[in-house]
C-alpha cells in the first residue's frame, strides 16, 4: 500500500472582486422569441396560464454546454456547479410560479425559419409558413445554439393542402423546468473588453404572459478562475445576473402585468406604465408593492424606487446613491455587504409572473428612515451618517463590519461614501496582524476612534476607522473592548472614553446588534466567548490531508493533484471557507509508508 502526505495551507484571502454588470448591453443584443400567438389581439388582458394551477417554487435548470468546460479544470467546474446549485435553490425559495404541464419547450421564430407566409385569407393554409428560409440553422440564445430537442418543431405548408411539405417534429423538451438557463464558459469579446466582468446574462424566450422562460449566463473564464474559490462571490454575481434574466430588466418593464384583481391570478392586465421620471430627473419604478416597500424603507408614505441614471434608456439597476447594499445595484459589492432586499423582492412581486416569499429578504440599513430627500446629488454633500466629505479618510463602512475609504465611483454622481477597503479592512476577519489597540476578530467591528494608550505622550490624532471587539447585550446595545481594556459600555450614538486610554470612540447608532447581519465566516474560536484566543489569531489554518491510494493504482502526479484539489474544495466548502489558496511549497512528498 502506498500513501502520500501533503501539507497544504488554507489562507483566507478576500479580494474585493468588484464586478460590473453588462446586462443592459447584452440584452440589447439578444434576440427574444415569444410564442407565435402572444400579445396579438387582446394586449389588455393576458392569460397567465391556460389552466389555473397553484404557485410552486420556480425551477431554474442550468444547462451546461458540452465542451465549454475545457476552459476550467474539473474542480473549478464543480465549484461553479455547486455555486449554481445554491443560486437555483435561493431562487426556488424566493419565487414561485404557476407551472405549465409537461416538459419545457422553447419557441422558434417564424420570421427566421420562414421566408414567406400564405397571406390570402381564403386559403386553407392562411398565415401558415409557405416556404422555408434555407439559411435557417436553428434558434440561438445570445450566442448559444439551442439544441433541437429543446425546441418546438415547425412546418411548411403548400398553398392549399392538408399535409405539410416539410415537418420538423417537436423536441423532447426539458423536464421539471420553469426557466432554462444555458451556462456558457467562454472568453468572449465582452470578457476581453471588460476584464473585470465575471459573468453576464440575458433572457431569450418569453411565455404567453411575458415571463422569461429561457436565458443564458456567460462566465468569463479568466476572471472566473481568479474568484472560483471564493464561493460566495460567484453565488452573488450569478444571482445578480440571473435576477436580470428572470425579469429585472429595463427591456421587460413594458411587459410587467397586474394580476392583483384576479381572484386566481389567472387573468391579468398589462401595467400601463412601470417607470416615470420624477421632478429631480430621477427615473423611478412606480408600481404598488415597490412604492409601499420603498416608502416603508425611507420612512415616508409611499414613493417610487429609483433606478440608476443612464443615458437614453432606463437602467436595470437600482440607484447606487440610494440603494447601497441591494443585490441589484450596478456596482457589485462584496457578498457580506450585499442583500436580497425587500424592494427588489417587491419588484418581482409587481412583475405579475411570480409569487414572492418575502421572508427571504434582508433589510437594507442604507438610507433607512432617512426621508424623501435622501441621497440626492444636491443633499449628499453634507457629511451625514451615510455620506462622507473628506476623500481618502479612513472610516467605517456604514454596516461597521469593514474599514472603509471615503470615495466615489461613476454610479454615485459625485457623492462620497465609505467604501470597504480593497484589502485588509475586514474587522471581523482574524487576519493575524495586531495593531497596538486594534483587534481583528469575528466579533470585531469598525469604530470611529482615536484612542491611544495613556503612557504615550499626548498627541492629537485624527479620528479614524478602527477595529475593536464588541458584544451584544440587546438590540442596539453593546459593550466594546480595546486591546488591553476592560469591556466598556458603549451607548449608541455617543462618544465615549475608555479607561486607560486617551482619545474618544463613537458608538454607532442603529447599526450593531440588530440581528440583521448575514452569517459571516465561521471561525475556530467560539463566537459566544469573544475574548478567548484573541491574542492568538490564526493567520491561516493549516490542514494536513492524507490520501491513501489503493494498492495497484498508479496515478500520475497530475491526477493526484486534481484529486487533492477536489478533496480540498469539498473540505473548504463544508467548513464555509470563503476562499482558499493551496500552497505547495514543496511538491507533494510521496512517501512509502508501508508495504503489504
Ligand atoms: C421562504 O423563505 C424562507 C427563508 O429563506 C424559507 O425558510 C422558506 O422555506 C421559504 N418558503 C418557501 C415556500 O419556499
Ligand atoms: C384548393 O383545393 C381544393 C380541393 O382540392 C380545390 O377545390 C381548390 O380549387 C383549391 N384552391 C386553390 C386556390 O388551389
Ligand atoms: C475634513 O478634513 C478637513 C481638513 O483636513 C477637516 O478640517 C474637517 O474637519 C474634515 N471633515 C470631516 C467631516 O471629517
Ligand atoms: C482610498 O481610495 C482611493 C481611491 O479609491 C485609493 O486610491 C486609495 O489607495 C485608498 N486608500 C486606502 C488606504 O486604501
Ligand atoms: C490585516 O489587517 C491590517 C490592518 O488593516 C493590515 O494592515 C494587514 O495588511 C492585514 N493583513 C493581512 C494578512 O491581510
Ligand atoms: C481625539 O479626537 C478628539 C476630537 O477630534 C480630540 O479632541 C482629541 O484631542 C483626540 N485625542 C487624541 C489622543 O488624539
XYZ file of C-alpha atoms and ligand atoms in Angstrom:
680
model
C 0.000 0.000 0.000
C 1.245 3.453 -0.878
C 0.181 6.660 0.667
C 1.325 10.182 0.311
C 1.098 13.026 2.692
C 0.878 16.632 1.698
C 0.828 19.688 3.848
C -1.447 22.235 2.402
C -2.291 25.588 3.809
C -5.563 27.325 3.748
C -5.257 31.024 3.750
C -8.262 33.172 3.808
C -7.782 35.778 1.183
C -10.553 38.146 0.493
C -10.097 40.107 -2.608
C -12.692 42.653 -3.350
C -13.855 41.492 -6.680
C -15.962 44.311 -7.799
C -17.510 43.190 -10.979
C -19.549 45.307 -13.322
C -22.771 44.254 -14.922
C -23.239 44.219 -18.665
C -26.861 43.142 -18.680
C -28.329 46.175 -20.438
C -25.785 45.981 -23.246
C -26.092 42.220 -23.605
C -29.874 42.221 -23.516
C -29.999 44.703 -26.373
C -28.024 42.230 -28.475
C -30.177 39.250 -27.556
C -32.975 38.258 -29.910
C -36.037 37.446 -27.876
C -38.626 34.947 -29.067
C -42.217 34.858 -27.834
C -44.889 32.256 -28.576
C -46.437 32.923 -32.001
C -49.806 33.979 -30.612
C -48.640 36.014 -27.614
C -49.727 39.614 -27.269
C -51.592 39.612 -30.527
C -55.127 40.881 -30.135
C -56.001 41.414 -26.518
C -52.987 43.168 -25.082
C -55.092 44.403 -22.201
C -55.912 41.007 -20.847
C -53.386 38.271 -20.830
C -53.959 34.854 -19.509
C -51.128 33.878 -17.232
C -51.707 30.181 -17.608
C -54.025 28.169 -19.747
C -55.305 26.331 -16.740
C -55.014 27.657 -13.269
C -52.579 25.878 -11.019
C -51.202 26.713 -7.596
C -47.916 28.546 -7.372
C -44.955 26.283 -6.829
C -41.241 27.072 -6.424
C -39.600 28.283 -9.625
C -37.378 25.594 -11.087
C -34.346 27.055 -12.808
C -32.497 24.348 -14.712
C -28.897 25.104 -15.623
C -27.844 23.547 -18.922
C -24.089 23.216 -19.264
C -22.898 23.370 -22.801
C -20.740 20.401 -23.611
C -17.150 21.142 -24.484
C -17.046 24.522 -22.832
C -15.906 23.171 -19.525
C -12.486 22.602 -21.088
C -11.614 26.143 -20.051
C -11.892 25.188 -16.405
C -10.306 22.341 -14.519
C -12.747 19.714 -13.264
C -12.585 21.049 -9.669
C -13.223 24.578 -10.916
C -16.140 23.318 -12.957
C -17.571 21.509 -9.977
C -17.192 24.635 -7.864
C -19.121 26.543 -10.487
C -21.835 23.917 -10.477
C -22.022 23.984 -6.685
C -22.470 27.742 -6.832
C -25.184 27.433 -9.464
C -26.985 24.888 -7.318
C -27.007 27.316 -4.450
C -28.330 30.098 -6.672
C -31.133 27.994 -8.108
C -32.045 26.910 -4.588
C -32.218 30.517 -3.423
C -34.364 31.424 -6.405
C -36.638 28.459 -5.752
C -37.301 29.615 -2.220
C -37.716 33.229 -3.349
C -40.060 32.889 -6.330
C -42.907 30.616 -7.231
C -44.883 30.344 -10.431
C -47.933 28.696 -11.771
C -46.312 25.775 -13.537
C -47.176 24.612 -17.032
C -47.705 20.969 -17.586
C -45.105 18.813 -19.264
C -41.539 19.472 -20.257
C -40.456 22.965 -21.199
C -40.223 23.587 -24.946
C -38.897 26.754 -26.481
C -40.341 28.547 -29.467
C -38.929 29.093 -32.884
C -39.002 32.468 -34.506
C -41.211 32.212 -37.586
C -39.528 35.232 -39.114
C -36.328 33.251 -39.168
C -37.316 29.785 -40.315
C -39.898 31.029 -42.777
C -39.295 33.063 -45.918
C -42.953 33.639 -46.790
C -46.369 33.121 -45.262
C -49.637 32.430 -47.092
C -51.381 35.780 -46.982
C -54.713 35.166 -48.685
C -57.470 34.672 -46.075
C -59.386 32.412 -48.435
C -56.610 29.849 -48.467
C -56.734 26.782 -46.325
C -53.241 27.453 -45.005
C -53.707 31.163 -44.469
C -50.998 32.603 -42.151
C -49.007 29.379 -42.269
C -45.468 29.209 -43.493
C -45.324 28.735 -47.257
C -41.607 28.472 -47.916
C -38.687 27.795 -45.628
C -35.726 30.067 -45.218
C -32.827 27.928 -46.319
C -30.356 29.895 -44.251
C -32.166 28.848 -41.056
C -29.970 26.773 -38.819
C -31.948 26.784 -35.605
C -32.524 29.140 -32.712
C -29.969 30.899 -30.595
C -29.983 32.198 -27.087
C -27.490 35.054 -27.362
C -24.666 33.065 -28.954
C -25.724 29.644 -27.763
C -27.235 27.361 -30.393
C -30.327 25.870 -28.762
C -30.464 22.074 -29.204
C -33.372 20.956 -31.412
C -34.511 18.724 -28.575
C -35.392 21.872 -26.565
C -37.493 23.382 -29.354
C -40.947 23.058 -30.763
C -40.979 21.763 -34.308
C -42.182 23.710 -37.328
C -43.986 23.034 -40.562
C -44.056 24.387 -44.084
C -47.344 24.169 -45.941
C -48.430 24.080 -49.596
C -50.796 26.773 -50.735
C -53.757 24.500 -50.494
C -53.362 21.104 -48.956
C -53.810 19.263 -45.720
C -50.307 17.803 -45.497
C -47.241 19.946 -44.785
C -44.422 19.768 -47.312
C -41.853 19.918 -44.540
C -42.133 18.977 -40.911
C -39.635 19.170 -38.064
C -41.035 17.442 -35.009
C -41.206 18.883 -31.511
C -38.203 18.104 -29.378
C -38.490 16.153 -26.155
C -38.216 19.339 -24.113
C -36.615 19.824 -20.725
C -38.494 18.212 -17.834
C -39.188 19.842 -14.455
C -38.207 23.270 -15.648
C -39.763 26.714 -15.448
C -36.688 28.582 -16.603
C -33.953 27.044 -18.698
C -30.572 28.627 -18.174
C -27.827 27.943 -20.686
C -24.483 28.145 -18.929
C -21.506 29.065 -21.039
C -17.906 29.392 -20.008
C -16.207 31.282 -22.778
C -13.667 34.015 -23.189
C -15.964 36.130 -25.325
C -15.222 39.540 -26.770
C -17.156 41.091 -23.920
C -14.986 39.301 -21.379
C -11.889 40.524 -23.160
C -13.111 44.104 -23.330
C -14.168 44.211 -19.690
C -11.621 42.121 -17.812
C -13.362 42.801 -14.502
C -16.570 41.070 -15.577
C -17.152 37.663 -14.000
C -20.434 36.857 -15.691
C -23.249 38.359 -17.709
C -26.718 37.155 -18.551
C -29.803 37.814 -20.628
C -33.134 36.185 -21.349
C -34.047 34.993 -24.826
C -37.519 33.462 -24.641
C -40.786 34.642 -23.091
C -44.008 32.774 -22.425
C -47.550 33.916 -23.262
C -47.689 36.215 -20.282
C -44.310 37.755 -20.992
C -42.377 35.852 -18.318
C -38.845 34.892 -19.320
C -38.568 31.123 -19.681
C -35.048 30.783 -21.044
C -31.830 32.694 -20.857
C -28.099 32.399 -20.869
C -25.350 33.176 -18.400
C -21.821 33.531 -19.716
C -18.895 33.166 -17.320
C -15.645 34.808 -18.309
C -13.095 32.081 -17.550
C -10.086 34.323 -16.892
C -11.877 36.305 -14.243
C -13.790 33.289 -13.009
C -10.584 31.376 -12.348
C -9.436 34.222 -10.105
C -12.556 34.023 -7.974
C -13.666 30.450 -8.410
C -12.542 29.566 -4.904
C -14.498 32.443 -3.492
C -17.782 30.628 -3.442
C -19.942 33.481 -2.067
C -18.676 35.826 -4.769
C -19.706 33.505 -7.556
C -23.039 32.829 -5.931
C -23.686 36.528 -5.592
C -22.638 37.551 -9.070
C -24.636 34.679 -10.581
C -27.687 35.556 -8.530
C -27.441 39.192 -9.593
C -27.211 38.239 -13.253
C -29.961 35.619 -13.121
C -32.313 38.081 -11.425
C -31.914 40.256 -14.521
C -32.680 37.311 -16.775
C -35.744 36.395 -14.691
C -37.310 39.785 -15.110
C -35.429 42.690 -13.549
C -34.521 44.147 -16.883
C -35.460 47.546 -18.261
C -36.344 45.834 -21.533
C -39.141 43.970 -19.730
C -40.736 46.880 -17.877
C -43.401 47.159 -20.573
C -44.301 43.509 -20.129
C -44.985 43.600 -16.387
C -48.567 42.591 -15.653
C -51.028 43.301 -12.874
C -52.753 40.214 -11.546
C -53.984 41.739 -8.305
C -57.629 41.967 -9.383
C -57.889 38.401 -10.475
C -59.082 36.015 -7.842
C -56.980 33.120 -9.063
C -54.211 35.172 -10.578
C -55.092 33.802 -13.968
C -56.370 36.914 -15.699
C -54.054 39.850 -15.605
C -53.926 43.226 -17.273
C -50.777 44.787 -18.591
C -49.408 47.561 -16.397
C -49.806 50.769 -18.244
C -46.559 52.244 -17.041
C -43.890 50.943 -14.722
C -41.394 53.811 -14.615
C -41.557 57.553 -14.730
C -39.172 60.424 -14.218
C -39.620 62.477 -11.061
C -39.155 66.231 -10.598
C -35.425 65.751 -9.935
C -34.896 63.913 -13.183
C -34.614 60.573 -11.437
C -36.290 57.623 -13.125
C -38.229 55.511 -10.641
C -40.365 52.406 -10.610
C -43.902 53.269 -9.565
C -45.728 50.008 -9.005
C -47.802 49.389 -5.865
C -45.651 46.950 -3.888
C -42.411 48.695 -4.841
C -43.813 52.076 -3.771
C -45.037 50.671 -0.496
C -41.719 48.988 0.364
C -39.644 51.990 -0.703
C -41.855 54.232 1.414
C -41.504 51.946 4.419
C -37.755 51.895 3.942
C -37.277 55.657 3.797
C -39.925 56.252 6.443
C -42.217 58.226 4.144
C -45.704 57.414 2.900
C -45.108 55.683 -0.377
C -42.668 56.518 -3.096
C -41.154 55.209 -6.293
C -37.881 53.280 -6.136
C -35.049 54.995 -8.021
C -33.197 53.447 -10.937
C -29.629 54.247 -11.873
C -29.377 57.227 -14.166
C -28.306 56.107 -17.547
C -28.141 57.947 -20.788
C -31.080 57.363 -23.089
C -32.827 54.261 -21.793
C -33.900 53.142 -18.344
C -31.368 51.152 -16.356
C -31.810 47.647 -14.976
C -30.199 48.624 -11.671
C -31.254 50.479 -8.584
C -29.704 53.866 -7.953
C -26.403 53.349 -6.130
C -26.657 56.517 -4.058
C -29.958 55.437 -2.543
C -29.884 51.639 -2.564
C -26.357 50.715 -1.391
C -26.314 47.115 -0.244
C -29.042 45.884 -2.562
C -28.189 42.898 -4.746
C -29.351 44.874 -7.773
C -27.198 47.983 -7.706
C -24.850 48.433 -10.636
C -21.546 48.046 -8.825
C -21.440 44.710 -7.119
C -20.226 44.874 -3.529
C -18.639 42.039 -1.523
C -21.180 39.362 -0.557
C -21.222 40.081 3.169
C -22.338 43.648 2.415
C -24.985 42.748 -0.168
C -28.579 41.753 0.450
C -31.708 40.489 -1.233
C -33.679 43.497 -0.087
C -37.447 43.972 0.273
C -37.604 46.482 -2.581
C -36.045 44.074 -5.071
C -38.489 41.400 -3.918
C -41.346 43.881 -4.304
C -40.307 44.447 -7.904
C -40.530 40.718 -8.572
C -43.984 40.692 -6.981
C -45.110 43.548 -9.222
C -43.880 41.861 -12.397
C -47.028 39.758 -12.055
C -45.474 36.449 -13.042
C -44.296 35.384 -9.636
C -45.412 34.980 -6.072
C -42.620 36.148 -3.804
C -41.565 34.668 -0.470
C -40.853 37.845 1.432
C -39.405 36.028 4.431
C -36.238 35.539 2.415
C -35.484 39.268 2.380
C -32.837 41.106 4.351
C -33.307 44.665 5.464
C -31.336 47.479 3.943
C -29.796 49.774 6.542
C -28.567 52.257 3.959
C -30.974 55.204 3.992
C -33.336 53.562 6.446
C -35.778 56.157 7.716
C -33.782 58.917 6.018
C -36.720 60.513 4.209
C -37.539 61.536 0.677
C -34.581 63.799 0.040
C -32.107 61.071 0.987
C -29.222 60.527 -1.370
C -29.934 63.253 -3.887
C -26.849 64.726 -5.531
C -27.940 68.034 -4.010
C -28.097 66.697 -0.440
C -25.335 64.115 -0.329
C -22.536 66.638 0.046
C -23.358 67.305 3.638
C -21.498 64.759 5.733
C -24.052 62.500 7.374
C -24.198 59.020 8.792
C -24.314 57.774 5.201
C -22.242 60.195 3.151
C -18.758 61.493 3.786
C -16.851 64.508 2.589
C -13.147 64.032 3.040
C -11.722 61.921 0.261
C -9.459 59.103 1.348
C -10.335 59.449 5.009
C -10.228 56.015 6.554
C -13.544 55.494 8.263
C -16.052 52.707 8.536
C -18.436 51.210 6.013
C -21.965 52.018 7.182
C -22.520 48.437 8.388
C -19.357 48.736 10.538
C -18.019 45.343 9.505
C -15.204 46.847 7.462
C -12.880 49.771 7.492
C -13.576 51.969 4.559
C -12.273 54.712 2.412
C -14.287 57.831 1.660
C -14.537 57.639 -2.104
C -16.837 57.736 -5.086
C -17.472 55.989 -8.400
C -19.294 56.643 -11.649
C -22.627 55.477 -10.243
C -22.529 57.807 -7.239
C -22.912 61.004 -9.263
C -20.311 62.873 -7.238
C -21.484 61.724 -3.810
C -18.840 60.276 -1.479
C -19.469 57.240 0.655
C -17.347 54.979 2.820
C -16.468 52.075 0.589
C -14.861 48.985 2.081
C -11.086 48.936 1.709
C -9.969 46.718 -1.130
C -7.855 44.687 1.243
C -7.275 44.067 4.915
C -10.134 46.179 6.252
C -12.374 43.359 7.422
C -12.538 43.873 11.160
C -14.428 40.587 11.523
C -11.674 38.583 9.923
C -8.852 37.324 12.087
C -6.008 38.177 9.817
C -3.026 37.723 12.044
C -1.926 41.292 12.393
C -2.425 43.119 15.633
C -2.494 46.836 15.778
C -1.489 48.489 19.012
C -5.068 48.769 20.200
C -6.957 47.131 17.382
C -8.417 43.643 17.430
C -9.370 41.731 14.310
C -11.852 39.128 15.371
C -15.112 37.518 14.356
C -16.806 39.743 16.903
C -14.913 42.904 15.997
C -16.482 45.833 14.243
C -15.264 49.125 12.853
C -15.481 52.193 15.106
C -14.524 55.813 14.555
C -11.888 56.409 17.183
C -8.558 57.948 18.092
C -7.969 56.030 21.308
C -4.327 55.934 22.359
C -2.778 54.222 25.350
C -2.157 56.531 28.301
C 1.556 56.409 28.954
C 2.337 57.658 25.499
C 2.948 61.347 25.053
C -0.365 63.060 24.393
C -0.779 63.783 20.752
C -3.619 64.875 18.624
C -4.727 62.044 16.445
C -7.433 62.231 13.831
C -10.446 60.055 14.389
C -10.282 57.061 12.044
C -11.978 53.737 11.423
C -10.507 51.071 13.710
C -11.306 47.505 14.630
C -12.380 46.700 18.182
C -14.313 43.894 19.795
C -17.977 44.280 20.566
C -20.519 42.120 22.350
C -24.266 42.488 22.101
C -26.465 42.949 25.147
C -29.654 43.661 23.219
C -30.821 45.458 20.106
C -28.565 48.471 19.513
C -26.985 47.878 22.948
C -23.407 46.677 23.261
C -20.064 46.739 25.008
C -16.729 47.298 23.325
C -13.223 46.185 24.157
C -9.925 47.607 23.020
C -6.694 45.603 23.176
C -5.831 45.640 26.886
C -9.013 47.301 28.114
C -11.995 46.025 30.055
C -15.397 45.635 28.443
C -16.813 49.140 28.292
C -20.409 50.214 27.882
C -20.949 51.876 24.508
C -24.231 53.821 24.403
C -25.411 54.047 20.802
C -24.825 57.470 19.281
C -22.419 58.707 21.965
C -18.713 59.451 22.039
C -17.053 57.606 24.902
C -13.698 57.414 26.661
C -12.113 54.151 27.614
C -10.325 53.743 30.958
C -6.570 53.683 30.462
C -6.750 55.386 27.075
C -6.611 58.880 25.717
C -8.971 59.911 22.983
C -12.516 59.075 22.039
C -14.629 56.430 20.332
C -18.011 56.845 18.654
C -20.642 54.204 19.407
C -22.657 53.730 16.232
C -26.412 54.133 16.463
C -28.812 51.768 14.744
C -26.106 49.629 13.201
C -24.964 46.966 15.618
C -26.681 44.110 17.403
C -29.837 44.333 15.333
C -29.769 40.706 14.235
C -29.697 41.715 10.574
C -26.227 40.644 9.643
C -25.565 37.910 7.199
C -23.767 34.989 8.727
C -20.060 35.575 8.323
C -17.228 33.168 8.157
C -17.262 30.684 10.986
C -14.012 30.758 12.907
C -12.248 28.320 15.090
C -12.842 30.463 18.147
C -16.179 30.283 19.827
C -18.289 33.272 18.899
C -20.023 33.405 22.265
C -16.794 33.988 24.140
C -15.060 36.569 22.036
C -12.257 37.201 24.495
C -10.919 33.704 24.058
C -7.978 33.202 21.804
C -7.905 36.770 20.768
C -4.200 37.010 21.308
C -3.584 34.113 19.039
C -5.373 34.900 15.855
C -4.835 32.322 13.168
C -3.066 33.702 10.156
C -4.012 30.621 8.367
C -5.387 27.275 9.136
C -3.017 24.523 8.255
C -4.680 21.369 7.218
C -2.898 18.138 6.745
C -4.511 15.893 4.242
C -3.516 12.308 3.807
C -4.822 10.321 0.921
C -4.178 6.635 0.659
C -4.261 5.069 -2.758
C -5.358 1.523 -3.188
C -2.622 -0.931 -3.969
C -2.109 -1.417 -7.637
C -3.285 2.029 -8.686
C -0.606 4.033 -10.355
C -1.635 7.633 -10.746
C 0.149 10.411 -12.499
C 1.068 13.313 -10.273
C -1.297 15.436 -12.323
C -4.154 13.152 -11.415
C -3.130 13.200 -7.769
C -3.086 16.968 -7.776
C -6.576 17.021 -9.248
C -7.756 14.657 -6.569
C -6.240 16.789 -3.822
C -7.860 19.918 -5.223
C -11.171 18.168 -5.293
C -10.828 16.964 -1.704
C -9.768 20.398 -0.510
C -12.628 22.013 -2.355
C -15.103 19.822 -0.544
C -13.496 20.432 2.854
C -13.375 24.165 2.245
C -16.976 24.199 1.139
C -18.196 22.349 4.195
C -16.076 24.457 6.512
C -17.557 27.587 4.980
C -14.126 28.870 3.988
C -14.713 31.900 1.847
C -11.621 31.452 -0.166
C -8.845 29.042 -0.167
C -5.398 29.069 -1.528
C -3.369 25.946 -1.689
C 0.326 26.398 -1.278
C 2.526 23.563 -2.315
C 5.733 24.988 -1.050
C 7.322 21.636 -1.647
C 5.925 19.322 -4.257
C 3.704 16.814 -2.546
C 6.239 14.471 -0.976
C 5.476 10.933 -1.906
C 6.424 8.640 0.897
C 6.377 4.971 1.053
C 4.641 4.276 4.286
C 4.366 0.574 4.264
C 4.361 -2.354 2.009
C 1.876 -5.103 2.007
C -39.381 31.220 2.286
O -38.118 31.646 2.732
C -37.720 31.097 3.973
C -36.429 31.764 4.376
O -35.447 31.626 3.411
C -37.581 29.592 3.820
O -37.209 29.016 5.047
C -38.909 29.015 3.358
O -38.761 27.642 3.097
C -39.372 29.704 2.094
N -40.688 29.257 1.730
C -40.921 28.643 0.574
C -42.333 28.294 0.311
O -40.046 28.394 -0.232
C -57.769 24.114 -53.059
O -58.095 22.757 -53.064
C -59.448 22.489 -53.313
C -59.689 20.988 -53.154
O -58.603 20.241 -53.561
C -59.779 22.984 -54.714
O -61.150 22.765 -54.972
C -59.464 24.463 -54.811
O -59.680 24.925 -56.121
C -58.034 24.721 -54.436
N -57.782 26.144 -54.407
C -56.682 26.680 -54.921
C -56.569 28.134 -54.821
O -55.828 25.999 -55.456
C -12.212 67.121 6.562
O -10.852 67.494 6.539
C -10.650 68.838 6.974
C -9.161 69.192 6.799
O -8.406 68.055 6.559
C -11.077 68.970 8.435
O -10.925 70.308 8.872
C -12.552 68.586 8.570
O -12.933 68.573 9.905
C -12.783 67.201 7.980
N -14.205 66.929 7.953
C -14.709 65.816 8.432
C -16.191 65.671 8.337
O -14.038 64.902 8.888
C -8.689 55.122 -0.840
O -9.343 55.224 -2.100
C -8.537 55.742 -3.119
C -9.383 55.896 -4.357
O -10.343 54.896 -4.452
C -7.330 54.850 -3.322
O -6.511 55.369 -4.326
C -6.568 54.736 -2.031
O -5.483 53.862 -2.178
C -7.469 54.239 -0.941
N -6.753 54.217 0.330
C -6.580 53.096 1.011
C -5.861 53.208 2.308
O -6.976 52.022 0.628
C -4.557 42.691 8.422
O -5.123 43.943 8.690
C -4.190 45.001 8.814
C -4.901 46.241 9.230
O -5.682 46.756 8.222
C -3.482 45.184 7.506
O -2.535 46.217 7.606
C -2.820 43.904 7.114
O -2.260 44.019 5.828
C -3.787 42.738 7.141
N -3.044 41.502 6.970
C -3.358 40.591 6.038
C -2.513 39.378 6.023
O -4.267 40.757 5.242
C -9.179 62.609 19.576
O -10.081 63.397 18.826
C -10.731 64.400 19.598
C -11.793 65.023 18.702
O -11.287 65.321 17.428
C -9.704 65.395 20.092
O -10.337 66.384 20.876
C -8.674 64.672 20.939
O -7.640 65.531 21.297
C -8.080 63.474 20.184
N -7.297 62.717 21.114
C -6.170 62.105 20.796
C -5.481 61.333 21.849
O -5.698 62.181 19.679
